[in-house]
């Protein structure tokens, strides 16, 4: 830790172990980012991201990197919600997620919610690189403010690429200082929980799910390539998770 905040990176590497399972030759956490392997299911390795400290705080720069090799299956979750908080160090906090899935690999990225607490400033950047017939489930959930609290400033960008071609590239800014209208009827419409689910499956090349509404504030949209995007708004994290879980059951 310095006066500029904490710098820490957690790294995961998953490989086919040649015996019908997945090995984890790299499982390395730093500072507030601890990694734990938990009970696996079948050929899938499961990893839990455990926050060892509060944060990210102002000035922190945290990163998580995961690489999934051919034939490997990896599922990553987190033990609790991540709470962005104001810190003693001035400036914006950063949280970077870098995911790489090889041809024939499979990644399920299913962390708990990110909560933007009042007074915080956080920039989240998630970049996913897929190759060939890689499979992906990527869930992202954000809650603007704790109970009875105005949110902090949150900027989030998600990019998903397959063989160098963009499947999705979008950015959203919310909270104090964000472009006007972020909380208006054309964007969040007063909701405080927002999320998205990206599912990439090779079989979608032949038959991609049709675009449809998933309730009043959620929709499924096919993307260019074998992928779909589910976006949802909700009054709270519990309702948001229920909507995204229902969509995931329908797609997998």
XYZ file of C-alpha atoms in Angstrom:
252
model
C 0.000 0.000 0.000
C 1.191 3.533 -0.787
C -0.261 7.017 -0.471
C -1.587 6.406 -3.975
C -3.549 3.341 -2.842
C -3.197 -0.417 -3.133
C -1.859 -2.154 -6.254
C -2.736 -5.844 -6.482
C -3.326 -8.514 -9.142
C -4.850 -11.983 -8.817
C -3.927 -14.528 -11.495
C -5.606 -17.808 -12.440
C -4.557 -20.318 -15.075
C -6.648 -23.397 -15.870
C -5.451 -26.349 -17.976
C -6.836 -29.686 -19.104
C -5.135 -32.209 -16.806
C -5.359 -35.049 -19.349
C -7.490 -37.164 -16.999
C -10.893 -35.617 -17.655
C -10.417 -32.785 -15.195
C -8.976 -29.271 -14.958
C -5.777 -28.346 -13.130
C -4.838 -24.907 -11.796
C -1.071 -24.451 -12.254
C -1.465 -20.756 -11.429
C -3.589 -19.557 -8.500
C -1.941 -16.456 -7.128
C -3.587 -13.631 -5.180
C -2.100 -10.406 -3.852
C -3.084 -7.969 -1.108
C -6.879 -7.745 -0.879
C -7.377 -10.353 -3.622
C -7.181 -13.882 -2.228
C -7.991 -16.958 -4.347
C -9.267 -20.286 -3.034
C -9.935 -23.487 -4.934
C -13.218 -25.020 -3.791
C -14.909 -28.371 -4.363
C -15.107 -29.014 -8.091
C -17.845 -30.635 -10.136
C -16.916 -33.137 -12.848
C -14.295 -31.731 -15.199
C -14.824 -28.157 -13.961
C -12.389 -26.427 -11.585
C -13.968 -23.897 -9.233
C -12.260 -20.873 -7.729
C -13.533 -18.381 -5.159
C -12.274 -14.804 -5.040
C -12.126 -13.717 -1.394
C -11.736 -10.052 -0.464
C -9.134 -9.931 2.319
C -9.590 -6.172 2.868
C -12.210 -3.492 2.316
C -12.269 -1.928 -1.082
C -11.536 -0.993 -3.691
C -10.879 2.370 -2.051
C -10.006 5.666 -3.703
C -6.654 5.396 -5.467
C -6.574 1.567 -5.492
C -5.810 -0.350 -8.678
C -6.943 -3.973 -8.490
C -6.904 -6.530 -11.287
C -7.964 -10.124 -11.868
C -6.542 -12.133 -14.755
C -7.718 -15.613 -15.811
C -6.522 -17.830 -18.652
C -8.341 -21.012 -19.664
C -6.523 -23.455 -21.894
C -7.931 -25.850 -24.535
C -10.264 -28.423 -22.997
C -10.195 -26.807 -19.550
C -13.321 -25.722 -17.673
C -13.182 -22.982 -15.046
C -15.868 -21.423 -12.849
C -14.998 -18.291 -10.856
C -17.190 -16.778 -8.156
C -16.678 -14.485 -5.180
C -17.363 -14.997 -1.496
C -19.215 -11.700 -1.043
C -20.180 -8.508 -2.803
C -17.430 -6.052 -3.702
C -18.027 -2.604 -2.188
C -16.394 0.455 -3.745
C -15.707 2.939 -0.928
C -14.150 6.393 -0.641
C -10.611 6.207 0.702
C -7.973 8.426 2.235
C -6.058 8.525 -1.038
C -7.514 10.934 -3.550
C -8.529 9.882 -7.008
C -10.489 7.230 -8.788
C -10.121 3.532 -7.973
C -9.700 1.035 -10.810
C -10.762 -2.582 -11.102
C -9.617 -4.451 -14.224
C -10.772 -7.922 -15.286
C -8.829 -9.658 -18.064
C -10.110 -13.051 -19.247
C -8.681 -15.249 -22.013
C -10.319 -18.498 -23.144
C -8.664 -20.766 -25.697
C -10.398 -22.787 -28.416
C -12.237 -25.621 -26.654
C -12.016 -23.982 -23.238
C -14.957 -22.919 -21.073
C -15.240 -20.121 -18.513
C -18.111 -19.237 -16.190
C -17.459 -15.848 -14.582
C -20.089 -15.426 -11.852
C -18.980 -13.000 -9.111
C -21.287 -11.390 -6.570
C -22.536 -7.828 -7.003
C -20.431 -4.697 -7.128
C -21.861 -2.007 -4.824
C -21.031 1.631 -5.534
C -21.142 3.273 -2.082
C -21.742 6.991 -1.651
C -18.650 9.129 -2.160
C -16.711 6.457 -4.050
C -15.237 6.771 -7.540
C -14.593 3.544 -9.427
C -13.746 2.647 -13.005
C -14.318 -0.995 -13.955
C -12.877 -2.418 -17.168
C -13.663 -6.001 -18.202
C -12.087 -7.454 -21.338
C -12.736 -10.996 -22.554
C -10.773 -12.624 -25.388
C -12.232 -15.820 -26.873
C -10.773 -18.111 -29.499
C -12.436 -20.617 -31.799
C -15.105 -22.669 -30.035
C -14.507 -21.180 -26.580
C -17.554 -21.112 -24.315
C -18.389 -18.270 -21.957
C -20.876 -17.288 -19.290
C -20.131 -13.790 -17.996
C -22.348 -12.151 -15.386
C -21.963 -8.579 -14.192
C -24.193 -6.999 -11.526
C -23.952 -3.491 -10.101
C -25.865 -1.873 -7.244
C -25.892 1.915 -6.984
C -25.606 2.815 -3.310
C -26.324 0.930 -0.126
C -29.743 1.091 1.530
C -30.826 4.708 1.929
C -27.642 6.002 0.315
C -26.901 7.867 -2.887
C -24.439 6.068 -5.184
C -20.861 6.949 -5.885
C -19.487 7.565 -9.350
C -19.236 4.336 -11.342
C -17.930 3.873 -14.871
C -18.033 0.395 -16.355
C -16.830 -0.894 -19.716
C -17.229 -4.454 -21.010
C -15.550 -5.725 -24.163
C -15.925 -9.270 -25.495
C -13.942 -10.352 -28.561
C -13.858 -13.635 -30.470
C -10.884 -14.351 -32.728
C -10.120 -10.636 -32.708
C -13.644 -9.598 -33.697
C -15.779 -7.593 -31.295
C -18.961 -9.302 -30.097
C -19.735 -6.571 -27.573
C -18.201 -3.252 -26.546
C -20.237 -1.028 -24.279
C -19.735 1.510 -21.516
C -22.015 2.971 -18.852
C -21.435 5.826 -16.404
C -23.652 6.399 -13.355
C -23.674 8.592 -10.288
C -22.435 12.125 -9.513
C -20.580 13.651 -12.439
C -21.870 11.147 -14.989
C -23.404 12.516 -18.191
C -26.881 13.906 -17.641
C -29.820 11.574 -17.923
C -28.166 8.450 -16.506
C -30.997 8.087 -13.993
C -33.741 9.185 -16.394
C -36.429 7.124 -18.141
C -34.210 6.389 -21.156
C -31.454 4.754 -19.044
C -32.044 3.465 -15.491
C -35.521 4.905 -14.898
C -34.895 5.216 -11.175
C -33.682 1.631 -10.679
C -30.634 1.024 -8.507
C -29.603 -2.474 -9.616
C -28.420 -3.229 -13.133
C -26.836 -6.260 -14.677
C -25.949 -8.122 -17.800
C -25.265 -11.666 -18.834
C -23.208 -12.639 -21.880
C -23.451 -16.250 -23.067
C -21.275 -17.546 -25.917
C -21.971 -21.060 -27.232
C -20.715 -22.614 -30.521
C -24.170 -24.126 -31.086
C -25.604 -20.618 -31.380
C -23.909 -20.508 -34.806
C -26.731 -22.729 -36.111
C -29.589 -21.391 -34.022
C -29.244 -18.280 -31.926
C -32.026 -17.524 -29.405
C -34.486 -14.935 -30.677
C -34.647 -11.435 -29.237
C -37.328 -11.121 -26.585
C -38.382 -9.302 -23.457
C -37.760 -11.023 -20.133
C -40.203 -8.989 -18.117
C -40.773 -5.246 -18.018
C -37.141 -4.254 -17.455
C -35.087 -7.043 -19.014
C -34.353 -8.200 -22.546
C -32.405 -10.819 -24.464
C -30.552 -9.611 -27.554
C -28.609 -11.786 -30.048
C -25.115 -10.528 -30.808
C -23.070 -10.864 -33.972
C -21.499 -14.300 -33.621
C -22.615 -17.239 -31.454
C -23.559 -15.046 -28.506
C -26.458 -13.416 -26.698
C -26.683 -10.523 -24.259
C -29.207 -10.270 -21.437
C -29.603 -6.847 -19.835
C -31.765 -6.148 -16.806
C -32.770 -3.402 -14.377
C -34.275 -4.062 -10.966
C -35.143 -2.254 -7.724
C -32.609 -4.327 -5.763
C -29.926 -6.991 -6.057
C -32.216 -9.882 -5.105
C -34.680 -9.221 -7.928
C -31.835 -8.645 -10.385
C -30.231 -12.007 -9.559
C -33.554 -13.781 -9.948
C -33.992 -12.370 -13.450
C -30.447 -13.206 -14.584
C -30.538 -16.686 -13.072
C -33.774 -17.406 -14.924
C -32.247 -16.254 -18.202
C -29.151 -18.383 -17.622
C -31.217 -21.514 -16.990
C -32.997 -20.950 -20.295
C -29.744 -20.503 -22.222
C -27.568 -23.308 -20.848
